[in-house]
XYZ file of N, CA and C in Angstrom:
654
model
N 31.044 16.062 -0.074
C 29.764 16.093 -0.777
C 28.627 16.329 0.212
N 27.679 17.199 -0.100
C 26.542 17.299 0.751
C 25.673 17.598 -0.454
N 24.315 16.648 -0.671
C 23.340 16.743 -1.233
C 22.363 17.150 -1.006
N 21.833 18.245 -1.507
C 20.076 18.304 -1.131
C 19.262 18.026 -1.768
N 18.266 17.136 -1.712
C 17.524 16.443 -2.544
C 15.890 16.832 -1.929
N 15.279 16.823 -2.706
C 13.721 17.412 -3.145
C 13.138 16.908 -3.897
N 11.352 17.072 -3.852
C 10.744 16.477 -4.475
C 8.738 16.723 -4.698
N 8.342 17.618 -5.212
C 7.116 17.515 -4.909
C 6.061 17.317 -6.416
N 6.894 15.966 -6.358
C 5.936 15.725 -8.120
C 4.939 14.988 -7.706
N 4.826 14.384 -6.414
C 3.398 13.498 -5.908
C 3.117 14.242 -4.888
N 2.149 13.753 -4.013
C 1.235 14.570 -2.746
C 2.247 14.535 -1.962
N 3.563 13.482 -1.591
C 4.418 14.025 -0.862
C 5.214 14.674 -0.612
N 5.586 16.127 -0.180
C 6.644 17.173 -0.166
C 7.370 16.627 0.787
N 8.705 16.566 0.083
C 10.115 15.710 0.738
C 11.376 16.258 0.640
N 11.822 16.350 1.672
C 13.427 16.666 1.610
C 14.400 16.365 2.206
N 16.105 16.284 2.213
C 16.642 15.139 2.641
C 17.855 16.122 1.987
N 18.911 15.447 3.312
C 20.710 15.942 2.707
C 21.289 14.576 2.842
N 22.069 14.606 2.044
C 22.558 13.372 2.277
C 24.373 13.901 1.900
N 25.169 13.117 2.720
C 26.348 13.763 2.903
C 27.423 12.697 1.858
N 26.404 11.629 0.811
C 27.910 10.918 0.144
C 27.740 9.568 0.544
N 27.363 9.607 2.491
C 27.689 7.707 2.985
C 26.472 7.498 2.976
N 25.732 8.713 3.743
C 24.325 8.201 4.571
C 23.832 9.541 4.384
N 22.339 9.556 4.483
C 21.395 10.316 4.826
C 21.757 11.156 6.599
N 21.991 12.336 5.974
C 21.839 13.151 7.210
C 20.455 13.790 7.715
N 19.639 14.067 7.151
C 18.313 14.411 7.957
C 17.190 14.178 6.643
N 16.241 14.375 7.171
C 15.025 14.028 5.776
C 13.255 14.644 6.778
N 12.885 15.121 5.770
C 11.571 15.344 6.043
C 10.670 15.151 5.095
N 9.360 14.836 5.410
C 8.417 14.552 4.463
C 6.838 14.536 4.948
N 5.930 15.219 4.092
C 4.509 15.391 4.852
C 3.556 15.082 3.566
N 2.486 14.156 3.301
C 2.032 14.065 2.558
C 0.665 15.313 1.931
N 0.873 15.783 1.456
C -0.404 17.102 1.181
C -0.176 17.535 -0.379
N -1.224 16.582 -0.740
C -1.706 16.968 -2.463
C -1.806 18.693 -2.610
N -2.172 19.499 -1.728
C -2.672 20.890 -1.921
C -1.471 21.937 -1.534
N -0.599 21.489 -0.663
C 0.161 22.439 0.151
C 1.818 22.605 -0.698
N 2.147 22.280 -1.798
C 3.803 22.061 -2.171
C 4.454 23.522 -2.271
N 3.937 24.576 -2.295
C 4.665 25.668 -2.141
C 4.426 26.015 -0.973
N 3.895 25.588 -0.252
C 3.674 26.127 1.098
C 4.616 25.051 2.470
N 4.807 24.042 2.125
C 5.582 23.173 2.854
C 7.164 22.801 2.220
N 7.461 23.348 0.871
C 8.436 22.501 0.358
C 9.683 23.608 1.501
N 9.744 24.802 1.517
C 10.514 25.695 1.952
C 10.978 25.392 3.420
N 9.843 25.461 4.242
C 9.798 24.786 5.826
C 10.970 23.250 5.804
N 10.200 22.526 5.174
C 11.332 20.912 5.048
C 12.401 20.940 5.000
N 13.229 22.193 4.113
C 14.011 22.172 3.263
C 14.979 22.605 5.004
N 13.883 24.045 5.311
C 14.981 24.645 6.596
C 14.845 23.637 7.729
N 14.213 22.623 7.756
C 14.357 21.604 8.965
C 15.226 20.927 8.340
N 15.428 20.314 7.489
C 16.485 19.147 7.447
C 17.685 19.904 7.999
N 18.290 21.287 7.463
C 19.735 22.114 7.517
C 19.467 22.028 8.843
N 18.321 22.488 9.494
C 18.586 23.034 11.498
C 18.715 21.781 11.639
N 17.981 20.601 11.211
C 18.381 18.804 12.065
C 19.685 18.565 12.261
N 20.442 19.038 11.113
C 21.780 18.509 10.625
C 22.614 19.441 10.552
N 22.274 20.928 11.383
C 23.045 21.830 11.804
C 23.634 22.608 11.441
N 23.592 22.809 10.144
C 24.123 23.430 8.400
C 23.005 23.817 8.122
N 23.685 25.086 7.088
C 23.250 26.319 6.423
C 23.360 26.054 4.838
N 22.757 26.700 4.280
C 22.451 26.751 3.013
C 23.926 26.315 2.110
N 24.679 27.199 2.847
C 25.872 27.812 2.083
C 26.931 25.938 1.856
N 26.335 25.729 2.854
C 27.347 23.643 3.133
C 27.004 23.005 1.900
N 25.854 23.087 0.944
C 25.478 22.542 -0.118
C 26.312 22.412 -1.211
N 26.492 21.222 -2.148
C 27.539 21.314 -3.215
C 26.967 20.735 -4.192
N 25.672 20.102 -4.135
C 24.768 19.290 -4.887
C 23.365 19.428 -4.816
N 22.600 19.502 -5.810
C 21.379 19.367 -5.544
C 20.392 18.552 -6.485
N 19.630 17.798 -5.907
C 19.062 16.478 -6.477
C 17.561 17.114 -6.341
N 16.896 16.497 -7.602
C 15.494 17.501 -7.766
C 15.051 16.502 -8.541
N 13.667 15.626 -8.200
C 12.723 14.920 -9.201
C 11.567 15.803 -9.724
N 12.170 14.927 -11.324
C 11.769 15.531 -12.586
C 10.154 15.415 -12.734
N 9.567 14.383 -11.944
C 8.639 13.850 -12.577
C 8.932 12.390 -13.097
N 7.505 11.869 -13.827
C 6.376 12.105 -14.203
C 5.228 12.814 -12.950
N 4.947 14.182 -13.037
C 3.426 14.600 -12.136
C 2.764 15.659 -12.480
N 1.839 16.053 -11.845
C 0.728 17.093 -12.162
C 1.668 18.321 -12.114
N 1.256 19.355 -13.420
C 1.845 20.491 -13.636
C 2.144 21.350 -12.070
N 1.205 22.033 -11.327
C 1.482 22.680 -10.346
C 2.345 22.178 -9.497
N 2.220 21.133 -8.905
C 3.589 20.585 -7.711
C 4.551 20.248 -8.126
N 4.717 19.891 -9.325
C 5.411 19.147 -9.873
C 7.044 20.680 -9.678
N 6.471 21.884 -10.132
C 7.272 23.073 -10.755
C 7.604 23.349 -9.703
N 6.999 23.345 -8.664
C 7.373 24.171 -6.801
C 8.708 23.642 -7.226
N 9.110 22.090 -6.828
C 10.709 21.513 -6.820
C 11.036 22.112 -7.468
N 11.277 22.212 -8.762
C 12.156 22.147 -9.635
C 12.336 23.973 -9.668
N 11.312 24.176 -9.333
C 12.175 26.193 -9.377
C 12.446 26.248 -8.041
N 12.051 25.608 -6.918
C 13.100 25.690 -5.957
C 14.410 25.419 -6.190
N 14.508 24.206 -6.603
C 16.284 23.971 -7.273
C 16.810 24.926 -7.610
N 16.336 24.865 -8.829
C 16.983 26.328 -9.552
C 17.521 27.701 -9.217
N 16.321 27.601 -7.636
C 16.507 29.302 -6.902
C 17.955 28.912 -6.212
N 17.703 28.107 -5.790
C 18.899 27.629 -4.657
C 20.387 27.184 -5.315
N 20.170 26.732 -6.737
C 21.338 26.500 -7.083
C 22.075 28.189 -7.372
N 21.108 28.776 -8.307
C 21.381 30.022 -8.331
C 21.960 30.927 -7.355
N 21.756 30.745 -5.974
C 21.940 31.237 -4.694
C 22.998 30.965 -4.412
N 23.744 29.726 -4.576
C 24.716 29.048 -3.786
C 26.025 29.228 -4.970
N 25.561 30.086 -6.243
C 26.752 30.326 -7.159
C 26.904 29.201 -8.182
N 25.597 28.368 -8.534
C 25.353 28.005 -9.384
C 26.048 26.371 -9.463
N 26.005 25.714 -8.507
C 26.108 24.217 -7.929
C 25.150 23.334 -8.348
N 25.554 22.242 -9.036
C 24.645 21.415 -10.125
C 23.263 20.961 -9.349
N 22.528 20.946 -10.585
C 21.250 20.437 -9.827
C 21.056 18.972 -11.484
N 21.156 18.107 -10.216
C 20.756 16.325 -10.945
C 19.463 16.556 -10.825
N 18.997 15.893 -12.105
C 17.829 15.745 -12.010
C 17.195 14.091 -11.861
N 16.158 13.591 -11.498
C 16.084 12.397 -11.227
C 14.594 12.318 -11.371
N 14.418 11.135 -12.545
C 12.860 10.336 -12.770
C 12.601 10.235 -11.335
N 11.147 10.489 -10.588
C 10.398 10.352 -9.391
C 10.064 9.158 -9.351
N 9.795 8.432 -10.361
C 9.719 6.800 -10.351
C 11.027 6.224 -10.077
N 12.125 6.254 -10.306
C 12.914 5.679 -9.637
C 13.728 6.044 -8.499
N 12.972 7.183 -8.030
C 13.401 7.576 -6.232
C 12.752 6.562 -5.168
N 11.254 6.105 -6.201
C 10.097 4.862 -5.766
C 10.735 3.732 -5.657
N 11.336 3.029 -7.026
C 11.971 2.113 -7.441
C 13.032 2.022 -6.661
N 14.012 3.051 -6.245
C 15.032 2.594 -5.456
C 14.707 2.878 -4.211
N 13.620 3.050 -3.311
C 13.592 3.344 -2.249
C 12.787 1.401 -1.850
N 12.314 0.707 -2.568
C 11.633 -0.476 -2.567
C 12.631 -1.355 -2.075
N 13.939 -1.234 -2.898
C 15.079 -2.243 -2.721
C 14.776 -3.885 -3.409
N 13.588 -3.295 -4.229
C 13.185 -5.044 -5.054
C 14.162 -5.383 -5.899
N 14.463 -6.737 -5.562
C 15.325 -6.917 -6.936
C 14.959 -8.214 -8.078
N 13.658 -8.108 -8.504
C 12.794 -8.857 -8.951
C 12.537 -7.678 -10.063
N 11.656 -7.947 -11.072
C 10.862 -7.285 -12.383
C 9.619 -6.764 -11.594
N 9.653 -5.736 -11.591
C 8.347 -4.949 -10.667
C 7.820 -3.587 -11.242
N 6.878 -2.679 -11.016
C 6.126 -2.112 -11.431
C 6.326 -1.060 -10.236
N 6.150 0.432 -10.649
C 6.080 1.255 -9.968
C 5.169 2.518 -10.508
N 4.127 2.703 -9.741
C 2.793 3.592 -10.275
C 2.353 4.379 -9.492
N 2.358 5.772 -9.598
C 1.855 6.523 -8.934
C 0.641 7.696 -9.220
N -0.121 8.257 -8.560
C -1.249 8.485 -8.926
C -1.566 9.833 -10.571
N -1.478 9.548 -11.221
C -1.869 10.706 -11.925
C -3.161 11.637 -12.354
N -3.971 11.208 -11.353
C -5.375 11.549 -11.501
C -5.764 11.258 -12.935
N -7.065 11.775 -13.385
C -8.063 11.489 -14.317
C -8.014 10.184 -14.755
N -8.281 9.170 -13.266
C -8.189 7.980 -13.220
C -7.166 7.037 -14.310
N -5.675 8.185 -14.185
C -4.892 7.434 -14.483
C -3.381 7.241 -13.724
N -2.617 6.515 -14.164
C -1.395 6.149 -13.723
C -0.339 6.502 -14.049
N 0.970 6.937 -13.356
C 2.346 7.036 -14.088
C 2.550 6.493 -13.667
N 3.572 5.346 -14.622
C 4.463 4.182 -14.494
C 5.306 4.139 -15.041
N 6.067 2.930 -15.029
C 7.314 2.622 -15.322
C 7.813 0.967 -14.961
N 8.449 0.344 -15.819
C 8.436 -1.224 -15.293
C 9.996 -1.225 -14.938
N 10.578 -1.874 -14.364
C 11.765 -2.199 -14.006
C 12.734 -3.386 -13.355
N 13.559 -3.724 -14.134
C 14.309 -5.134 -13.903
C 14.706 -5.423 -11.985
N 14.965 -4.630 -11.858
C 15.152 -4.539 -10.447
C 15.075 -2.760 -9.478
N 15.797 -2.762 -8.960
C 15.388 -1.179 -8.044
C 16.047 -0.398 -8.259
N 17.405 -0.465 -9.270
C 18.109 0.180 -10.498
C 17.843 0.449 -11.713
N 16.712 -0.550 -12.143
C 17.210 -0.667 -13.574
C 15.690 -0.939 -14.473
N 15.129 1.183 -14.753
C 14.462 0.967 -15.288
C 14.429 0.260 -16.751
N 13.589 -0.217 -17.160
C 13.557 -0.744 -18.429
C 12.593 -0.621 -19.846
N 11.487 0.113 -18.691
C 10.120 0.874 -19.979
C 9.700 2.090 -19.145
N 8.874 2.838 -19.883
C 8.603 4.251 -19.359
C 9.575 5.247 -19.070
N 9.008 6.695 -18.326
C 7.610 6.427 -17.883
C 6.542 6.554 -19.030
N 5.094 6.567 -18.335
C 4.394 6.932 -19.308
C 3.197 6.938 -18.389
N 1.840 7.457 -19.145
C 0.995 7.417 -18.046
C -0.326 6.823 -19.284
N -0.909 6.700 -18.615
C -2.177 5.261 -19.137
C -3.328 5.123 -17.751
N -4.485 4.604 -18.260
C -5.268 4.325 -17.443
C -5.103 2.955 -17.212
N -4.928 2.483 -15.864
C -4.396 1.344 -15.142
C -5.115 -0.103 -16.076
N -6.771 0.230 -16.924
C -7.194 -0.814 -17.354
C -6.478 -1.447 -18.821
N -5.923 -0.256 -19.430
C -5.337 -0.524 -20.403
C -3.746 -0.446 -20.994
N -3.405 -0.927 -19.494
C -2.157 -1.536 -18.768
C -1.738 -2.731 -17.893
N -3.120 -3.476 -17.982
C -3.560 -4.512 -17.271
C -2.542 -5.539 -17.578
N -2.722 -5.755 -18.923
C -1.862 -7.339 -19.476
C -0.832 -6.884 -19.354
N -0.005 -5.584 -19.444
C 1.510 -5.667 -19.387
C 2.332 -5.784 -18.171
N 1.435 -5.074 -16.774
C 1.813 -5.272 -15.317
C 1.414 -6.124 -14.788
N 0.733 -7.352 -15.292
C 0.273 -8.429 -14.641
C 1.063 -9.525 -14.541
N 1.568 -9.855 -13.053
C 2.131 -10.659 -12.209
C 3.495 -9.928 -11.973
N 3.387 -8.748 -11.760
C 4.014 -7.854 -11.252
C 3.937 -7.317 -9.970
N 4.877 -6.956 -8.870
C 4.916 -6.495 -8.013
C 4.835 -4.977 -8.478
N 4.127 -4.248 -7.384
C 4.266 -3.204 -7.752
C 3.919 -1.919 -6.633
N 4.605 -1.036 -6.538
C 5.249 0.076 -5.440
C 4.274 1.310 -5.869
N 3.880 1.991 -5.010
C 3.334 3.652 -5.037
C 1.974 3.908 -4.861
N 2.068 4.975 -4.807
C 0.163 5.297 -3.949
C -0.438 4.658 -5.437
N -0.441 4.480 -6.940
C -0.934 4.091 -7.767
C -1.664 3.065 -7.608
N -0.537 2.272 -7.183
C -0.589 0.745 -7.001
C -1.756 0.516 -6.348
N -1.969 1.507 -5.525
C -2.897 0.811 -3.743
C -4.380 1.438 -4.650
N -4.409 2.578 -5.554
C -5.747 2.767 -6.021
C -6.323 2.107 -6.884
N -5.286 0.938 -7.535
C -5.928 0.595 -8.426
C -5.411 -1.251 -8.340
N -6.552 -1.884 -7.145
C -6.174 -3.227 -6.387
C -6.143 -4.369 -7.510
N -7.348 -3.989 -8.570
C -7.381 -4.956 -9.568
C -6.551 -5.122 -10.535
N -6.031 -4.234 -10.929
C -4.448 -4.652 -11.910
C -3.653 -4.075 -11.270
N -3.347 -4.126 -10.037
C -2.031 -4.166 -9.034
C -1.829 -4.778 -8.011
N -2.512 -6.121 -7.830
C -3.083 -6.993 -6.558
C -1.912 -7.272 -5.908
N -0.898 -7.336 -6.140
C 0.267 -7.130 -5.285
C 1.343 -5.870 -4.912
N 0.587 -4.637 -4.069
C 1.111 -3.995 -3.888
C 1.635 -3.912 -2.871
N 3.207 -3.544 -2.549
C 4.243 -3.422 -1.876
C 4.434 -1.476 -1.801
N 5.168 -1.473 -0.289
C 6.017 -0.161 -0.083
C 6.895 0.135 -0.857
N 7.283 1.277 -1.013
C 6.882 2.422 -0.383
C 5.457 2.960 -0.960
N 4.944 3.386 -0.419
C 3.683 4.003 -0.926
C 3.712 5.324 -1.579
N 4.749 6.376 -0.571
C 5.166 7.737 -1.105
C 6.380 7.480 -1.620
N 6.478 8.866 -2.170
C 8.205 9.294 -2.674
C 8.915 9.829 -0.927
N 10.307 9.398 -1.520
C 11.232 9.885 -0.014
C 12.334 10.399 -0.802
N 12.402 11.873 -0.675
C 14.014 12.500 -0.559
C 15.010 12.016 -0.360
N 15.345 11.080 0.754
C 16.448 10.316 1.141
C 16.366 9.417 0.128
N 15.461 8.310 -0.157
C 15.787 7.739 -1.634
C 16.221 8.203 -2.372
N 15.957 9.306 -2.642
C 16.382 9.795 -4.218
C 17.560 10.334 -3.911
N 18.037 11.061 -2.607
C 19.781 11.701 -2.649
C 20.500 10.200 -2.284
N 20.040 9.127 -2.000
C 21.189 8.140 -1.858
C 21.114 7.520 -3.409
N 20.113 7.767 -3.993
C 20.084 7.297 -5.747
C 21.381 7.904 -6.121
N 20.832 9.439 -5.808
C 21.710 10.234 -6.430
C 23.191 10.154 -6.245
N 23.612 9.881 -5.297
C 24.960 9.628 -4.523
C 25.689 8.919 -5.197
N 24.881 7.406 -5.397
C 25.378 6.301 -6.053
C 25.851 6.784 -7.413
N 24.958 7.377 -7.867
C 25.131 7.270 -9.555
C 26.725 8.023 -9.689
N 26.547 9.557 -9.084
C 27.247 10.621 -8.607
C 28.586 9.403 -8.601
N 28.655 8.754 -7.712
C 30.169 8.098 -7.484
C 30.774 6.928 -9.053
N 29.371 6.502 -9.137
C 29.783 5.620 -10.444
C 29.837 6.299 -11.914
N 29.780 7.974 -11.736
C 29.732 8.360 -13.133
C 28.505 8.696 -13.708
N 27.334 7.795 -12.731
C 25.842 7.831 -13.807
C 25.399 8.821 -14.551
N 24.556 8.613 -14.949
C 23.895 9.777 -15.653
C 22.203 10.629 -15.085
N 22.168 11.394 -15.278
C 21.432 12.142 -14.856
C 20.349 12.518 -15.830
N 18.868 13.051 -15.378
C 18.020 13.701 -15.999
C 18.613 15.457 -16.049
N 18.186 15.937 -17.274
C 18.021 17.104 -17.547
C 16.454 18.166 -15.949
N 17.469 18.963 -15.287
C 15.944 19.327 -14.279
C 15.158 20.492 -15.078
N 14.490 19.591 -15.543
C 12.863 20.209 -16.676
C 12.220 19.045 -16.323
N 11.420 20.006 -15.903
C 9.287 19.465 -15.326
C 9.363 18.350 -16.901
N 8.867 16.801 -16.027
C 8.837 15.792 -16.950
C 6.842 15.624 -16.718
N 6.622 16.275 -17.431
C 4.920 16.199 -17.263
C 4.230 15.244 -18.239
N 4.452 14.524 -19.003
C 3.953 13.505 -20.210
C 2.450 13.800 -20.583
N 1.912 14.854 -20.063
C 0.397 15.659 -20.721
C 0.595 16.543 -20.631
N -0.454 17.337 -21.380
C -0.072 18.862 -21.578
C -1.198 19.784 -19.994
N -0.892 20.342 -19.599
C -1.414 21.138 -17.996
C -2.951 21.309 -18.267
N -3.811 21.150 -17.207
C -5.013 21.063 -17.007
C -5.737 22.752 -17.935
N -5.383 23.734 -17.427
C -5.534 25.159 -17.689
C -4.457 24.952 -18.902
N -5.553 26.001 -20.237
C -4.763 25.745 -21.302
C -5.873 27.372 -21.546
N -5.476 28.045 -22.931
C -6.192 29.613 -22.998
C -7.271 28.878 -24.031
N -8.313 29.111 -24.053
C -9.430 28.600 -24.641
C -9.376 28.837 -25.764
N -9.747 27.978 -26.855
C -9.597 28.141 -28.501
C -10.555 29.230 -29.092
N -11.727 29.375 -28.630
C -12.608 30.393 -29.245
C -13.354 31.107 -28.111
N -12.638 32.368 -27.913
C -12.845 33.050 -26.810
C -13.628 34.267 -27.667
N -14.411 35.331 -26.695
C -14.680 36.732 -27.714
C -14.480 37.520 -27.810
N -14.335 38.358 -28.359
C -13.324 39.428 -28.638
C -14.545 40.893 -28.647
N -14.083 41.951 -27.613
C -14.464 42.485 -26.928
C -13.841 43.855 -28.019
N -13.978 44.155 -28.638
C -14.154 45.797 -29.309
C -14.837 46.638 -28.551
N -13.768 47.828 -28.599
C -14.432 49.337 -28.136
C -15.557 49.864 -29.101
N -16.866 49.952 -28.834
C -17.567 51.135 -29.460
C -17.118 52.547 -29.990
């Protein structure tokens, strides 16, 4: 088994092989603006770290989301290119909240939130660092207050929003290597997998305007 796992549904572009036991190489750079421009580079450093070529791949692990339309799609049609490339080798798909969730290692009822702009949140609550149990969904952090309160809680979300997340814990970003040793696990126990389709829970910022004007030739 050799996994490649990816990820650019938050500001961090991440990538990571993981061979089944352990993580063989991983990269990751945080940049809200750059995901088609860095996801490609990561992808060819982890293979030169770990000395393998495209072609060694037999798996590929790709988070779904919950995130903003543009970064969110870089991953997931990278997958796609690459599975396509390699003769059509599965691509798992995996909630980005629980690449968070299992990269924490909490095993307490905790909260995991990451930024969704227009001063809101994607979340998700969970019994431990396996085992989501609500979400995702996204909400503005105030009118999510009473349900995450006295909750631990993981992700750049967490840290923006101190007053209904006063106990925030690491990881702050998403990590590739989390999510291909997620993936690994499940992979060996049978789990189940997301469908890899962009999990966006709003509809994209740019939409074609409802009453536009209509331009006739003379």
């Amino acid at each position: 088994m050799l996994l490649l796992a990816m990820d650019t549904a938050t500001p961090a572009v991440t990538a990571a092989l993981h061979d089944g036991d352990s993580v063989v190489a991983e990269s990751s750079q945080v940049d809200a603006r750059r995901h088609g421009e860095l996801l490609l580079p990561a992808v060819r450093r982890v293979l030169q770290e770990a000395g393998l070529t495209l072609d060694a791949v037999t798996g590929i692990v790709v988070g779904v989301g919950p995130g903003p339309y543009t970064g969110l799609r870089v991953g997931l049609v990278t997958a796609a290119t690459f599975a396509s490339a390699l003769g059509g080798v599965p691509v798992h798909g995996l909630c980005t909240l629980d690449g968070l969730a299992y990269a924490s290692g909490i095993e307490e009822p905790f909260v995991v939130a990451t930024d969704a702009r227009r001063k809101e949140v994607y979340w998700a609550r969970y019994d431990d660092c396996r085992t989501r149990v609500t979400g995702p969904a996204v909400d503005r952090p105030a009118d999510i207050a009473e349900r995450v309160a006295g909750f631990p809680a993981v992700g750049a979300g967490a840290r923006l929003y101190p007053e209904v997340f006063p106990d925030a814990r690491d990881p702050e970003h998403q990590s590739a290597a989390a999510l291909a040793a997620l993936a690994a696990e499940r992979l060996k126990a049978g789990g189940a997998f997301e469908d890899p389709r962009p999990l966006y829970l709003r509809r994209p910022d740019a939409q074609v305007p409802k009453n536009y004007k209509v331009v006739t030739p003379k």
